[in-house]
Amino acid sequence: MDVEKESVIDEGLYSRQLYVLGHEAMKKMGTSNILIIGLKGLGIEIAKNVVLAGVKSVTLYDPAPVQRSDLSTQFFLTEADIGQPRDVVSRPRLAELNSYVPIHVLQGELTTDKLSQFKVIVATETSLEKQLEINKFAHANGILFIAAEIHGLFASAFNDFGKGFNVVDVTGEEALSGMIAEISTDGDGIVTCLDETRHGLEDGDHVTFVEIVGMEALNGCEPRKVRVLGPYTFSIGDTTGLGTYVRGGLFQQVKMPKAVDFLSLEESLEKPEFLITDFGKFDRPAQLHVGFQALHAFAAKHGRQPRPRNEEDATEVFALANGINDKATEKAELDEALIRELSYQAVGDLSPMVAVIGGTVAQEVLKACTGKFHPIHQWMYFDSLESLPKSIKLTEESCKPVGSRHDNQIAVFGKEFQQRIENYREFLVGAGAIGCEMLKNWAMMGLGTGPKGRIHITDMDTIEKSNLNRQFLFRPSDVGKLKSRSAAEAIGKMNPATVGHVNAYEERVGPETEKVYGREFFENLDGVTNALDNLDARKYMDRRCVYFRLPLLESGTLGTKGNVQVVIPNLTESYSSSQDPPETSIPLCTLKNFPNAIEHTIQWARDAFEGLFKQPAENVNQYLTRSDYIDGLLKDRGNSAETLKTIEKYLVSNKPLTFEECITWARLQFEEQFNNNIQQLLFNFPRDSVTSSGTLFWSPPKRAPTPLVFNVDDASHMDFIIAAANLHAFNYGLKGETNPEIFRQTLANVVVPEFSPRSGVKIQVNENEAMPTEEGDQAEMQKLINALPLPSKLAGYRLHPVEFEKDDDTNFHIDFITATSNLRASNYGITHADKHRTKFIAGRIIPAIATTTAMVTGLVCLELYKIIDGDREIEDYKNGFVNLALPFFGFSEPIAAPKFKYLNTEFTLWDRFEINHDLTLSEFLDHFKKLGLDVIMVSVGVSMLYTSFMKKEQKTERLAMKFSEVVATVSKNPALKEAREFTAEIVCYDDEGEDVDVPFVIVRV
């Protein structure tokens, strides 16, 4: 399918990626033809990510025959393909990824006359001589050129995007805006923002303004350059002659394009500019720049790469490196051990490295197509030498090829370590985007394929269309199937050795499934990898890993950003040891009465959705099905009167029998929400009202609203009516309608009652202000109850609550929230948001793109090599944070597990007391008394088993009981009655009566 002819982007497929790149960038990609040269692991990884992203076309070039060793990283090849051209056999499998992207094979010799049709050329598995030839043509003809290569745990990437390449958005961050409190009239005018939030600007940013009163010349002005003075102030240059600032206004950041010049490959070899990928290895890029050239010189001379761990070849490579370095304008200080290691690993081809570089380079391809985000300028060198095993001595003999699909991994790690990889037992929690990439890497590595090896996967979700854009193990035919089982089948085709070694589950991880994932399950694991998007599940798995002392690999992505955390027993802190600050919530009074940003109106609309179409229907159904519902409601007091009124409306007075009545209901809702309530607010607080301090009540951040007058010819008004009427009809099982004429006919006959604001209506102005609850007196409550029909008279009758689903464009959910939010925004003079942005905010969508996912999983698997090796120092491991948009790479060693102390004993979160028999509670206390600890409190979960101040009779009774009996008696939890192991928390005093922190206690009975 030709993307250029497709005027509409398939938002169902690209929804998560659109929130990373935006529509404009996607349209530019839809006009870009890409050539990818070389289709071993790195080339196919780049191609896979680019095809998933959605460009106009991808053309492949690699006529070389498939070799068995290619299977170590080329996940679209099989044993049956050996001997056939790589590009020909790869084409149909790549084409399955995205029906919108045609895949071609470039026929014949790779000559420059065939290159003019391409916007971007990516060269992998290409000699330096050929790279120079292609780049010379590309640079002269405005074709963007990228080269990349991998040698074991070493990799490089190079960009040449020509002269004056236009970057339209350097960071990809959302443009900032904020409310203004003051602007000075000065040669360097100072803008002071309201102190609600920091402005977030940086020196060199540009801003314009809207809604300013008194300095109107700044409204819509040409972008002004910012100099930051403080968290709430910045200067914008000369403001003299612009009048005097009176009030109001917003600053809006303007993303300024940036022109970037690139040297050709030939020039850049002599004058390299490096992107630093690890600031702990600051001196490496210059050395590897020389070392990689030396490998090319060696290959040109011998027609092959240096042999694994061969000293003669390594000596020659180092000599070639010295010769190249001697001729360089800026000489590098070469470390012989580093260059020799590069030679040893020259034939190495590792799936994790392919994922890291393939994800990064694919993002550079998208930057070349779109100008979205800052490209690498111009060289990037990356290595993960820390991943080499320390427990095994590598020799030429141990790294020799053995005729296996894993020969290119054996070349780096040796045969013995390959066996360790194959006999490893890992649990993958989640088979979504990260999970799919992880499984692909594991299949290529051979993880779990040995006699003792095993991979366990769990994911309770089924596959949806929006998953296909980045969860590349799945195809359109898999939609509706379980992720875990489909993923297991997919990697079985990539590496048949995984068949019979993968257990797929559909049970979520949590306390309720500990019979599935219990002690026996965890004791038969070597480690856990999380691939989750759920914080609670992440924390739960973290607790289980601490409990069973298992290493945990944790990762996540957010658009072009990704992170990796390594959790190692007895060494590092756990995932839960540190947390992000909680999200700031919108104050209730701001939501209800004083919104000033589109986020406020979207959240208000989201709440309205629940309050109109879900909660009332659920309340009605509970009333009809639960005999004790009214009693419970009366006990709850609070808003019981309001709840009863709503049930009466939905079940009696406002119950529609036809769709036309749903239209009438929607019209009256419009009047109430966007006119009457606003009139009441302005009645309570007129536009000219002042506060006790004499300032205008409607001063920023408050915005004075305007009631809306319904207009059948206003599309935004009709959008609300159509969506609200259809959702209301769904509640009652009535057939919906979208024909505007039917709506117009009904609306013409709707009688809208006159509204007059009432005195004495209380409106909350700030968060600290107490509001009266609508309890109602006993007589009024009884009157409301009497007005309800008896449930027995409506036997079997139910309403249909609407469960919010953001990804179905036909269900009116996002339509309603968009229309409602924008009408509310019209009330308050706030700029509207389109359906796409509204869906993003209301649906709390996490932006995602395949490039970041691939890159992050590669980093995870590089850490997995270290964990498989075992017995490492903390500095060997790397927590990572990347942002492919900037691009930025940051690595640090994990934080050590904090040490605590009781008496003279040090402990960390990984330590615990263990008691391996069912002793009495009295004996339990004595056990700790002997350790010098006076236990004053014992609990298991939420059950308090013992306190020193409990009643004497109760204490005497419990002290004599076995520990398991006490748990069963106190908890009244059937599951705990059957448990054979308990985790107890104890509170203790030392000999001096001081409170001391101690580890938790495991009691096995």
mmCIF file of C-alpha atoms in Angstrom, residues 792-911:
data_model
loop_
_atom_site.group_PDB
_atom_site.id
_atom_site.type_symbol
_atom_site.label_atom_id
_atom_site.label_comp_id
_atom_site.label_asym_id
_atom_site.label_seq_id
_atom_site.Cartn_x
_atom_site.Cartn_y
_atom_site.Cartn_z
ATOM 1 C CA SER A 792 -39.067 -7.355 42.719
ATOM 2 C CA LYS A 793 -41.185 -5.478 40.159
ATOM 3 C CA LEU A 794 -38.149 -5.120 37.878
ATOM 4 C CA ALA A 795 -36.846 -8.702 38.145
ATOM 5 C CA GLY A 796 -34.141 -9.282 35.559
ATOM 6 C CA TYR A 797 -33.995 -5.612 34.501
ATOM 7 C CA ARG A 798 -30.499 -4.125 34.377
ATOM 8 C CA LEU A 799 -28.798 -1.051 32.998
ATOM 9 C CA HIS A 800 -25.573 -1.334 31.003
ATOM 10 C CA PRO A 801 -22.717 0.642 32.603
ATOM 11 C CA VAL A 802 -20.237 2.040 30.074
ATOM 12 C CA GLU A 803 -16.687 0.777 30.654
ATOM 13 C CA PHE A 804 -14.222 3.329 29.284
ATOM 14 C CA GLU A 805 -12.279 2.027 26.271
ATOM 15 C CA LYS A 806 -9.994 4.527 24.572
ATOM 16 C CA ASP A 807 -8.933 2.480 21.549
ATOM 17 C CA ASP A 808 -12.354 1.911 19.947
ATOM 18 C CA ASP A 809 -13.110 4.880 17.709
ATOM 19 C CA THR A 810 -16.709 3.753 17.158
ATOM 20 C CA ASN A 811 -17.912 3.675 20.770
ATOM 21 C CA PHE A 812 -18.348 7.465 21.341
ATOM 22 C CA HIS A 813 -16.173 7.401 24.482
ATOM 23 C CA ILE A 814 -13.381 9.691 23.270
ATOM 24 C CA ASP A 815 -15.914 11.617 21.149
ATOM 25 C CA PHE A 816 -17.866 12.492 24.283
ATOM 26 C CA ILE A 817 -14.782 13.433 26.322
ATOM 27 C CA THR A 818 -13.366 15.559 23.465
ATOM 28 C CA ALA A 819 -16.651 17.405 22.900
ATOM 29 C CA THR A 820 -17.296 17.900 26.622
ATOM 30 C CA SER A 821 -13.759 19.086 27.311
ATOM 31 C CA ASN A 822 -13.770 21.535 24.412
ATOM 32 C CA LEU A 823 -17.177 22.981 25.376
ATOM 33 C CA ARG A 824 -15.869 23.477 28.894
ATOM 34 C CA ALA A 825 -12.746 25.060 27.383
ATOM 35 C CA SER A 826 -15.006 27.399 25.382
ATOM 36 C CA ASN A 827 -16.686 28.408 28.652
ATOM 37 C CA TYR A 828 -13.320 29.460 30.076
ATOM 38 C CA GLY A 829 -11.545 30.749 26.969
ATOM 39 C CA ILE A 830 -9.062 27.858 26.902
ATOM 40 C CA THR A 831 -7.606 26.656 23.591
ATOM 41 C CA HIS A 832 -9.270 23.439 22.440
ATOM 42 C CA ALA A 833 -7.553 20.049 22.075
ATOM 43 C CA ASP A 834 -8.278 17.737 19.151
ATOM 44 C CA LYS A 835 -9.502 14.175 19.586
ATOM 45 C CA HIS A 836 -5.962 12.786 19.263
ATOM 46 C CA ARG A 837 -4.569 14.878 22.123
ATOM 47 C CA THR A 838 -7.679 14.394 24.246
ATOM 48 C CA LYS A 839 -7.373 10.619 23.875
ATOM 49 C CA PHE A 840 -3.722 10.850 24.965
ATOM 50 C CA ILE A 841 -4.536 12.747 28.173
ATOM 51 C CA ALA A 842 -7.870 11.116 29.062
ATOM 52 C CA GLY A 843 -6.622 7.618 28.273
ATOM 53 C CA ARG A 844 -3.316 8.164 30.112
ATOM 54 C CA ILE A 845 -1.581 6.725 27.063
ATOM 55 C CA ILE A 846 2.113 5.941 27.358
ATOM 56 C CA PRO A 847 3.857 7.023 24.112
ATOM 57 C CA ALA A 848 5.791 4.144 22.603
ATOM 58 C CA ILE A 849 7.970 3.434 19.587
ATOM 59 C CA ALA A 850 9.711 0.230 18.509
ATOM 60 C CA THR A 851 13.153 1.856 18.305
ATOM 61 C CA THR A 852 13.359 2.659 22.023
ATOM 62 C CA THR A 853 11.896 -0.706 22.985
ATOM 63 C CA ALA A 854 14.528 -2.573 20.954
ATOM 64 C CA MET A 855 17.328 -0.441 22.338
ATOM 65 C CA VAL A 856 16.298 -0.851 25.988
ATOM 66 C CA THR A 857 15.839 -4.624 25.766
ATOM 67 C CA GLY A 858 19.313 -4.874 24.273
ATOM 68 C CA LEU A 859 20.723 -3.086 27.319
ATOM 69 C CA VAL A 860 18.768 -5.435 29.603
ATOM 70 C CA CYS A 861 20.243 -8.492 27.887
ATOM 71 C CA LEU A 862 23.776 -7.100 28.170
ATOM 72 C CA GLU A 863 23.164 -7.039 31.938
ATOM 73 C CA LEU A 864 21.739 -10.559 31.756
ATOM 74 C CA TYR A 865 25.106 -11.829 30.456
ATOM 75 C CA LYS A 866 26.683 -10.468 33.668
ATOM 76 C CA ILE A 867 24.037 -12.072 35.884
ATOM 77 C CA ILE A 868 24.523 -15.449 34.176
ATOM 78 C CA ASP A 869 28.260 -15.129 34.859
ATOM 79 C CA GLY A 870 27.528 -14.442 38.560
ATOM 80 C CA ASP A 871 29.712 -13.294 41.478
ATOM 81 C CA ARG A 872 30.249 -9.770 40.195
ATOM 82 C CA GLU A 873 31.172 -6.547 41.939
ATOM 83 C CA ILE A 874 28.522 -3.841 42.008
ATOM 84 C CA GLU A 875 30.572 -1.622 39.678
ATOM 85 C CA ASP A 876 30.327 -4.258 36.928
ATOM 86 C CA TYR A 877 26.581 -3.689 36.568
ATOM 87 C CA LYS A 878 25.051 -0.713 34.788
ATOM 88 C CA ASN A 879 21.776 1.047 35.399
ATOM 89 C CA GLY A 880 21.004 2.994 32.258
ATOM 90 C CA PHE A 881 18.954 5.952 31.105
ATOM 91 C CA VAL A 882 18.704 6.797 27.404
ATOM 92 C CA ASN A 883 16.887 9.400 25.357
ATOM 93 C CA LEU A 884 17.161 8.653 21.644
ATOM 94 C CA ALA A 885 15.677 12.052 20.771
ATOM 95 C CA LEU A 886 18.640 14.101 22.068
ATOM 96 C CA PRO A 887 20.428 11.600 21.821
ATOM 97 C CA PHE A 888 21.666 10.956 25.366
ATOM 98 C CA PHE A 889 23.106 7.877 27.056
ATOM 99 C CA GLY A 890 23.755 7.795 30.785
ATOM 100 C CA PHE A 891 25.040 4.838 32.784
ATOM 101 C CA SER A 892 25.785 4.433 36.470
ATOM 102 C CA GLU A 893 26.471 1.601 38.833
ATOM 103 C CA PRO A 894 23.417 0.507 40.824
ATOM 104 C CA ILE A 895 22.871 1.912 44.295
ATOM 105 C CA ALA A 896 24.136 -0.460 46.971
ATOM 106 C CA ALA A 897 21.612 -1.997 49.333
ATOM 107 C CA PRO A 898 21.378 0.304 52.382
ATOM 108 C CA LYS A 899 22.805 -1.208 55.571
ATOM 109 C CA PHE A 900 20.908 -1.232 58.858
ATOM 110 C CA LYS A 901 21.970 -2.403 62.275
ATOM 111 C CA TYR A 902 20.438 -4.023 65.335
ATOM 112 C CA LEU A 903 22.628 -4.620 68.381
ATOM 113 C CA ASN A 904 25.981 -5.474 66.743
ATOM 114 C CA THR A 905 24.542 -7.070 63.616
ATOM 115 C CA GLU A 906 24.439 -5.345 60.221
ATOM 116 C CA PHE A 907 21.737 -6.312 57.716
ATOM 117 C CA THR A 908 20.163 -5.213 54.418
ATOM 118 C CA LEU A 909 16.755 -5.663 52.841
ATOM 119 C CA TRP A 910 17.985 -9.050 51.528
ATOM 120 C CA ASP A 911 18.413 -10.489 55.048
#
